[in-house]
Each structure stands twice: as structure tokens, then as C-alpha cells.
Amino acid sequence: MDVRRRSTNKPPRPNLYNTHRRSIKSVDDQHLPSSSTPPTKPSDALPLPLYLTNAVFFTLFFSVAYFLLHRWREKIRTSIPLHVVTFSEIVAIVCLIASFIYLLGFFGIDFVQSLIIPRSIDIDDEEDEQQILQQQNSSLSSSLPPLSPPIVPIVIKPTMSSEQDEEIINSVVSGTTPSYSLESKLGDCKRAAAIRRKALQRVTGRSLTGLPLEDFDYESILGQCCEMPVGYVQIPVGIVGPLLLDGIEYSVPMATTEGCLVASTNRGCKAIHMSGGAISVLFRDAMTRAPVVKFASIKRAADLMFYLEDPDNFDTLSVIFNRSSRFGRLQSIKCAISGRSLHIRFSCSTGDAMGMNMVSKGVQNVLDFLQSDFPDMDVISISGNYCSDKKAAAVNWIEGRGKSVVCEAIIKEEVVRKVLKTTVPALVELNVHKNLVGSAIAGALGGFNAHASNIVSAIFIATGQDPAQNIESSHCITMMEAVNDGKDLHVSVTMPSIEVGTVGGGTQLASQSACLNLLGVKGANQESPGSNSRLLATIVAGSVLAGELSLMSALAAGQLVRSHMKYNRSSKDMSKVV
């Protein structure tokens, strides 16, 4: 007889955890073959005690991680590619992966079990156990809540109420909480954008209705594309093509709000395709950055200029520069002196990235190196506008920046007449008077074209490029000549400063990434680094060629106003309205 049960009328407390475990086991036993072998834990299969095994893999993980980081640091210093690995590094990588998988799956098993399994509580007698078992089975079958709260604590993720959002909005409006810190404080980028949007409407007293907020991945722009978002702008994307360029057809995406632009460029693509396609040549690929430094005298500034432009010093400087990246490779250094100041223009290849950050890091390495031999050098700025970035500058027009491309096509006389609705002599004459003479009279800088920036901007926005770099990227001279005894038209565009990339920046966003994928240039080319960005530059030039050809034809035929009235303007007679 149980003495404990005699001494009190209160029944012993049942172990609900073990009871629930038994009830689940009884259901599972209906589907599993019977076996007399008791169940085992994952730790039972280990040759050593669990804590010793964890310690071994813990030590192995950090040891090989330190070894690999040390080896990669040495490779960067000696300009050895990181993908060239030795046998010891291969073994270290395998050990790192194995130890990581073990620690991810097994680390802390005993610790977790000690929290969720109360091992000190037992069922007092079989009658109580049977009674609790029946209660649990009936509870499970009827989908009712358990008779008493479970022993294992359930963690419920707190939900943010509208009252909490209201408090945050008020703190942003009052200036207590900075708007830019919402993402870091809340840990939810979309919620931060919604709160910032409401706060902005209260502060300005103006509505943002019509500016979309939903259906956008705000996590993807955090820290790389846009700060303090309150929504996003919708720009329609049209497709022109197929553009037959270098024997391959491309469907080119263009994001624009200008009517006729896509249709006009598409007509140019048709004319090029019917004439056998266009040919492109990329003859230069170099991104630039030009810091400005200052000395106490012009002699010291000239000494540094002579040192930098000395061919004997270039190899040393290139090794210092190239440490910043696997793909950044110094190509040339040019200097321009102005009194005690020296502007230094570095040019380097940048792989598939547009490369502004890459070249800036390399330049900083060189400046730090020069400081030892020229301690009196005062670095005024990492960029002194001799680069020149996002500005119309003759240095980019003459020496190029980014990708320099020339593209040509020979349009047959029949195509000019039937598709473009004009004649070869009319196009040649118009090009001379408009693109060459007219631009020269206007004092144009790189603007010897009809509307190259239209096409460049539309493709830049669609593919995630920096729209501000449309300024120098649209530098273009359009040439038209009569060939084949004056019957056919030779048309070409020369663009020395197309600044594009297929990795980094806006190219990582979902919409822009899809447009790059459509062109077959998404991401970095692993087999031939830099080839994707170079191909994108040639596609831009080929599209500009099509746009120039169509617009010039519309001007020569007097179709420009009619087409814009049809596709881009209202058809109402405003005199009758007045």
C-alpha cells in the first residue's frame, strides 16, 4: 500500500510531458514495425562523449578558419588569385565544411534536452498514468485544449500593435527618433518604410496616395541602393528588337515614360536587322579616379608628377594598386599640375563591375604608399574632378572612361526607302547640318548626335545602372555616309564613355536583374571576368545606333511632329477648347 497516498487526499501530480509523449508514441506504433530495441539518441552513436566531440569539432572549426584566413591574406598581399588553392588548403576547406555541418546539427544537444525534458518528475502509480493517458487521448481526438498547461514553455513572437506604430510615428514627427534609424531600431524594413511614410505625410501635410508601398523587397535595398525609402516609383519597361548585333539577336529592355521612344528605336532595329545586322568593337575598357593632392611648393608637386609618370615606377605602383581587388588592374597614370596642386588620373580595369568603389580603394592604397616618400603631401580629396564622374568633361570625350565602343551598320537603299520612309542623300545631308555643324555651333561637348541619351537613360534604368552617369555615357558622335555608289547608307556611332556594370549597385534588384538576365549578361562571368559588362556596353551602343537611325529618318521625312502627336500628345484641337 502506498503510504504517500494514505497521508493526503490530494492525488500526485502527473507528468504531462511523459504522458503526452506516450500518447504520441501509441499513435506512431500503429505505423511502425514493432521492435524490442529501445530508441537511441543521436549522441549515442558518437564514439566519444558528446561534450568531448563538440570540443574537438569546435577547435577544428576555428583552427582551419584561422589557417584559411591567414593564407588568403598572404595571397592578397602577393597578388595571387584566391581560387588557386594548394592541397593543404583543400583539406582545410573540407575540414571547415565538415566541422560547420557537425556544429550546426549537433552542438548543444544535451543543453537543449536539459531545458525541455524535466527528468526529475515520475508517474507515481499505474492508475494515475492510465487516467492521464485517457484524458490526453480524448483531448487529442476532440481537438480540445489540454486539461492543464504544458510544462514546456511556448515562445510566441510578439506582434506590433497599431498603438506601438502610432507611438513611433509621433516620436519621428517630434524629432525624438531619427527617421534614418527606423530600420535598425525596428528590424523590419517594410514596417520602417510604412512608418516613415506616415510621419512624412503628417509633417508635410501632403498625401502620398499613388506612390506604391506594397509588393517591394525593402530588404534588398538596405545599405546599398536607397536610404529612408517611403515607396517606389513605377516606370514602364518596353522591349525593342530583335537587335541583330555581331550575329546575335537581343531583346533590349528600355524603361521610359516618353512616348514614341520604344517604337522609334524598334523601327531602327528592324531596319538594321533587314540590312544584315550591326557590328561593334570595344576598343577601351578603363574606369578612372583622380585624387587631388597639394604641396608646400610647385617643385614638390612636380617631383611627385615625375615619379608617377616614370615608367620604371609603374610596376611598383600597380602591385600596390592591385591589392585592393582580384579584378582591379591598374592600366595607366596621368597627371595634371596646377600651381602647388597635382591631379592624378588613375585608370584601371574593373571586371564586370562598373568599378567606382574598386578603383577608389586602389587609389587609396597608392596614396598611403606615397605618403612614406612624400610625407609633406596633403591629400585634399580622393576625387578632384579630373576623373571626371557624372559631368560633361572633355577628358572623357577624348580619353574615354568606362567602356569605349564604336558600332556600325550598312542600311540598304530599299530598307531606307520602305522602312525609314526617306532617302540616303537626305539622311547624309541632315546629319551634317544637324549633328555636326549644329552641335559645333552650340558648343556641344560630346553631343554630336540626335538623342543618344534617350536610349542610354532608358537602358540604364531598366538594367540597374547609375542614371546620373548617363551624362558622360551619352557622349556620342553619329556619322552617316553614302556607300556602294551612293545607294546604301553607312551609319555609325562612337561612344567613348559607356559606364556600365552587371554586378553591384542596382543590378542586384529583382526587376533590374531580370532585365539583365533577358540580355544574357546577369551577374559576373566566371569564365571570362568582365565580358558581361563589355557585352552590355556594346548592346547599349547598338541600341543607340538604332535610335539615331530612326529619329534622323523621322526628321528627314518630316514625321517627328505627327508621330509625337499620335503617341505622346493629346489629339484634342486646343483652339476649339479655348
PDB file of N, CA and C in Angstrom, residues 238-285:
ATOM      1  N   GLY A 238       9.590  48.785 -71.838  1.00  0.00           N
ATOM      2  CA  GLY A 238       9.268  48.283 -73.171  1.00  0.00           C
ATOM      3  C   GLY A 238      10.426  47.494 -73.740  1.00  0.00           C
ATOM      4  N   ILE A 239      10.139  46.699 -74.751  1.00  0.00           N
ATOM      5  CA  ILE A 239      11.154  45.846 -75.378  1.00  0.00           C
ATOM      6  C   ILE A 239      11.324  46.257 -76.830  1.00  0.00           C
ATOM      7  N   VAL A 240      12.561  46.460 -77.229  1.00  0.00           N
ATOM      8  CA  VAL A 240      12.870  46.737 -78.636  1.00  0.00           C
ATOM      9  C   VAL A 240      13.685  45.576 -79.189  1.00  0.00           C
ATOM     10  N   GLY A 241      13.489  45.351 -80.467  1.00  0.00           N
ATOM     11  CA  GLY A 241      14.258  44.284 -81.080  1.00  0.00           C
ATOM     12  C   GLY A 241      13.397  43.372 -81.943  1.00  0.00           C
ATOM     13  N   PRO A 242      14.018  42.321 -82.427  1.00  0.00           N
ATOM     14  CA  PRO A 242      15.378  41.919 -82.055  1.00  0.00           C
ATOM     15  C   PRO A 242      16.449  42.816 -82.676  1.00  0.00           C
ATOM     16  N   LEU A 243      17.429  43.165 -81.839  1.00  0.00           N
ATOM     17  CA  LEU A 243      18.593  43.906 -82.302  1.00  0.00           C
ATOM     18  C   LEU A 243      19.640  42.891 -82.744  1.00  0.00           C
ATOM     19  N   LEU A 244      19.934  42.865 -84.036  1.00  0.00           N
ATOM     20  CA  LEU A 244      20.921  41.933 -84.565  1.00  0.00           C
ATOM     21  C   LEU A 244      22.294  42.599 -84.486  1.00  0.00           C
ATOM     22  N   LEU A 245      23.078  42.160 -83.522  1.00  0.00           N
ATOM     23  CA  LEU A 245      24.375  42.775 -83.258  1.00  0.00           C
ATOM     24  C   LEU A 245      25.447  41.699 -83.202  1.00  0.00           C
ATOM     25  N   ASP A 246      26.442  41.819 -84.050  1.00  0.00           N
ATOM     26  CA  ASP A 246      27.543  40.851 -84.106  1.00  0.00           C
ATOM     27  C   ASP A 246      27.031  39.424 -84.292  1.00  0.00           C
ATOM     28  N   GLY A 247      25.971  39.281 -85.089  1.00  0.00           N
ATOM     29  CA  GLY A 247      25.437  37.961 -85.408  1.00  0.00           C
ATOM     30  C   GLY A 247      24.507  37.374 -84.367  1.00  0.00           C
ATOM     31  N   ILE A 248      24.200  38.094 -83.303  1.00  0.00           N
ATOM     32  CA  ILE A 248      23.330  37.596 -82.234  1.00  0.00           C
ATOM     33  C   ILE A 248      22.161  38.556 -82.061  1.00  0.00           C
ATOM     34  N   GLU A 249      20.970  37.983 -81.841  1.00  0.00           N
ATOM     35  CA  GLU A 249      19.778  38.788 -81.639  1.00  0.00           C
ATOM     36  C   GLU A 249      19.571  39.067 -80.147  1.00  0.00           C
ATOM     37  N   TYR A 250      19.232  40.311 -79.829  1.00  0.00           N
ATOM     38  CA  TYR A 250      18.978  40.716 -78.453  1.00  0.00           C
ATOM     39  C   TYR A 250      17.627  41.427 -78.363  1.00  0.00           C
ATOM     40  N   SER A 251      16.863  41.087 -77.325  1.00  0.00           N
ATOM     41  CA  SER A 251      15.653  41.837 -76.997  1.00  0.00           C
ATOM     42  C   SER A 251      16.029  42.813 -75.883  1.00  0.00           C
ATOM     43  N   VAL A 252      16.008  44.093 -76.189  1.00  0.00           N
ATOM     44  CA  VAL A 252      16.581  45.101 -75.302  1.00  0.00           C
ATOM     45  C   VAL A 252      15.482  45.763 -74.470  1.00  0.00           C
ATOM     46  N   PRO A 253      15.571  45.712 -73.124  1.00  0.00           N
ATOM     47  CA  PRO A 253      14.582  46.388 -72.277  1.00  0.00           C
ATOM     48  C   PRO A 253      14.899  47.871 -72.131  1.00  0.00           C
ATOM     49  N   MET A 254      13.859  48.690 -72.204  1.00  0.00           N
ATOM     50  CA  MET A 254      14.024  50.134 -72.049  1.00  0.00           C
ATOM     51  C   MET A 254      12.949  50.644 -71.102  1.00  0.00           C
ATOM     52  N   ALA A 255      13.360  51.259 -69.979  1.00  0.00           N
ATOM     53  CA  ALA A 255      12.430  51.831 -69.009  1.00  0.00           C
ATOM     54  C   ALA A 255      12.295  53.324 -69.298  1.00  0.00           C
ATOM     55  N   THR A 256      11.091  53.757 -69.684  1.00  0.00           N
ATOM     56  CA  THR A 256      10.908  55.150 -70.077  1.00  0.00           C
ATOM     57  C   THR A 256       9.465  55.563 -69.909  1.00  0.00           C
ATOM     58  N   THR A 257       9.238  56.861 -69.798  1.00  0.00           N
ATOM     59  CA  THR A 257       7.882  57.406 -69.789  1.00  0.00           C
ATOM     60  C   THR A 257       7.652  58.294 -71.012  1.00  0.00           C
ATOM     61  N   GLU A 258       8.567  58.261 -71.978  1.00  0.00           N
ATOM     62  CA  GLU A 258       8.438  59.075 -73.188  1.00  0.00           C
ATOM     63  C   GLU A 258       7.810  58.250 -74.311  1.00  0.00           C
ATOM     64  N   GLY A 259       6.683  58.727 -74.780  1.00  0.00           N
ATOM     65  CA  GLY A 259       6.055  58.055 -75.902  1.00  0.00           C
ATOM     66  C   GLY A 259       6.902  58.138 -77.154  1.00  0.00           C
ATOM     67  N   CYS A 260       6.753  57.172 -78.026  1.00  0.00           N
ATOM     68  CA  CYS A 260       7.456  57.070 -79.317  1.00  0.00           C
ATOM     69  C   CYS A 260       8.882  56.542 -79.196  1.00  0.00           C
ATOM     70  N   LEU A 261       9.505  56.619 -78.020  1.00  0.00           N
ATOM     71  CA  LEU A 261      10.908  56.247 -77.911  1.00  0.00           C
ATOM     72  C   LEU A 261      11.118  54.766 -78.201  1.00  0.00           C
ATOM     73  N   VAL A 262      10.322  53.916 -77.558  1.00  0.00           N
ATOM     74  CA  VAL A 262      10.466  52.478 -77.789  1.00  0.00           C
ATOM     75  C   VAL A 262      10.084  52.134 -79.222  1.00  0.00           C
ATOM     76  N   ALA A 263       8.983  52.709 -79.705  1.00  0.00           N
ATOM     77  CA  ALA A 263       8.539  52.415 -81.067  1.00  0.00           C
ATOM     78  C   ALA A 263       9.566  52.870 -82.097  1.00  0.00           C
ATOM     79  N   SER A 264      10.147  54.042 -81.889  1.00  0.00           N
ATOM     80  CA  SER A 264      11.141  54.558 -82.829  1.00  0.00           C
ATOM     81  C   SER A 264      12.404  53.698 -82.832  1.00  0.00           C
ATOM     82  N   THR A 265      12.899  53.359 -81.632  1.00  0.00           N
ATOM     83  CA  THR A 265      14.099  52.525 -81.563  1.00  0.00           C
ATOM     84  C   THR A 265      13.831  51.151 -82.154  1.00  0.00           C
ATOM     85  N   ASN A 266      12.618  50.660 -81.987  1.00  0.00           N
ATOM     86  CA  ASN A 266      12.262  49.360 -82.552  1.00  0.00           C
ATOM     87  C   ASN A 266      12.286  49.390 -84.077  1.00  0.00           C
ATOM     88  N   ARG A 267      11.862  50.528 -84.649  1.00  0.00           N
ATOM     89  CA  ARG A 267      11.913  50.666 -86.105  1.00  0.00           C
ATOM     90  C   ARG A 267      13.360  50.671 -86.586  1.00  0.00           C
ATOM     91  N   GLY A 268      14.254  51.319 -85.822  1.00  0.00           N
ATOM     92  CA  GLY A 268      15.663  51.283 -86.194  1.00  0.00           C
ATOM     93  C   GLY A 268      16.237  49.878 -86.130  1.00  0.00           C
ATOM     94  N   CYS A 269      15.833  49.105 -85.110  1.00  0.00           N
ATOM     95  CA  CYS A 269      16.286  47.710 -85.006  1.00  0.00           C
ATOM     96  C   CYS A 269      15.818  46.898 -86.217  1.00  0.00           C
ATOM     97  N   LYS A 270      14.590  47.165 -86.648  1.00  0.00           N
ATOM     98  CA  LYS A 270      14.056  46.448 -87.813  1.00  0.00           C
ATOM     99  C   LYS A 270      14.872  46.761 -89.071  1.00  0.00           C
ATOM    100  N   ALA A 271      15.204  48.036 -89.243  1.00  0.00           N
ATOM    101  CA  ALA A 271      15.989  48.424 -90.419  1.00  0.00           C
ATOM    102  C   ALA A 271      17.375  47.784 -90.386  1.00  0.00           C
ATOM    103  N   ILE A 272      17.994  47.744 -89.221  1.00  0.00           N
ATOM    104  CA  ILE A 272      19.321  47.128 -89.088  1.00  0.00           C
ATOM    105  C   ILE A 272      19.237  45.627 -89.351  1.00  0.00           C
ATOM    106  N   HIS A 273      18.207  44.978 -88.816  1.00  0.00           N
ATOM    107  CA  HIS A 273      18.048  43.530 -88.981  1.00  0.00           C
ATOM    108  C   HIS A 273      17.847  43.175 -90.454  1.00  0.00           C
ATOM    109  N   MET A 274      17.014  43.942 -91.154  1.00  0.00           N
ATOM    110  CA  MET A 274      16.732  43.660 -92.565  1.00  0.00           C
ATOM    111  C   MET A 274      17.944  43.924 -93.451  1.00  0.00           C
ATOM    112  N   SER A 275      18.922  44.684 -92.932  1.00  0.00           N
ATOM    113  CA  SER A 275      20.124  45.000 -93.712  1.00  0.00           C
ATOM    114  C   SER A 275      21.307  44.117 -93.344  1.00  0.00           C
ATOM    115  N   GLY A 276      21.087  43.102 -92.501  1.00  0.00           N
ATOM    116  CA  GLY A 276      22.167  42.168 -92.179  1.00  0.00           C
ATOM    117  C   GLY A 276      22.787  42.346 -90.814  1.00  0.00           C
ATOM    118  N   GLY A 277      22.296  43.315 -90.032  1.00  0.00           N
ATOM    119  CA  GLY A 277      22.790  43.484 -88.670  1.00  0.00           C
ATOM    120  C   GLY A 277      23.890  44.522 -88.538  1.00  0.00           C
ATOM    121  N   ALA A 278      24.254  44.802 -87.291  1.00  0.00           N
ATOM    122  CA  ALA A 278      25.289  45.787 -86.972  1.00  0.00           C
ATOM    123  C   ALA A 278      26.522  45.084 -86.426  1.00  0.00           C
ATOM    124  N   ILE A 279      27.644  45.781 -86.462  1.00  0.00           N
ATOM    125  CA  ILE A 279      28.919  45.268 -85.960  1.00  0.00           C
ATOM    126  C   ILE A 279      29.451  46.255 -84.926  1.00  0.00           C
ATOM    127  N   SER A 280      29.983  45.719 -83.829  1.00  0.00           N
ATOM    128  CA  SER A 280      30.515  46.585 -82.772  1.00  0.00           C
ATOM    129  C   SER A 280      31.948  46.195 -82.431  1.00  0.00           C
ATOM    130  N   VAL A 281      32.685  47.181 -81.950  1.00  0.00           N
ATOM    131  CA  VAL A 281      34.056  46.956 -81.487  1.00  0.00           C
ATOM    132  C   VAL A 281      34.243  47.731 -80.186  1.00  0.00           C
ATOM    133  N   LEU A 282      34.665  47.037 -79.138  1.00  0.00           N
ATOM    134  CA  LEU A 282      35.012  47.692 -77.882  1.00  0.00           C
ATOM    135  C   LEU A 282      36.530  47.872 -77.876  1.00  0.00           C
ATOM    136  N   PHE A 283      36.976  49.123 -77.909  1.00  0.00           N
ATOM    137  CA  PHE A 283      38.409  49.371 -78.093  1.00  0.00           C
ATOM    138  C   PHE A 283      39.102  49.908 -76.840  1.00  0.00           C
ATOM    139  N   ARG A 284      38.337  50.105 -75.732  1.00  0.00           N
ATOM    140  CA  ARG A 284      38.975  50.557 -74.494  1.00  0.00           C
ATOM    141  C   ARG A 284      38.061  50.221 -73.321  1.00  0.00           C
ATOM    142  N   ASP A 285      38.671  49.805 -72.193  1.00  0.00           N
ATOM    143  CA  ASP A 285      37.901  49.456 -71.006  1.00  0.00           C
ATOM    144  C   ASP A 285      38.698  49.883 -69.780  1.00  0.00           C
TER     145      ASP A 285
END
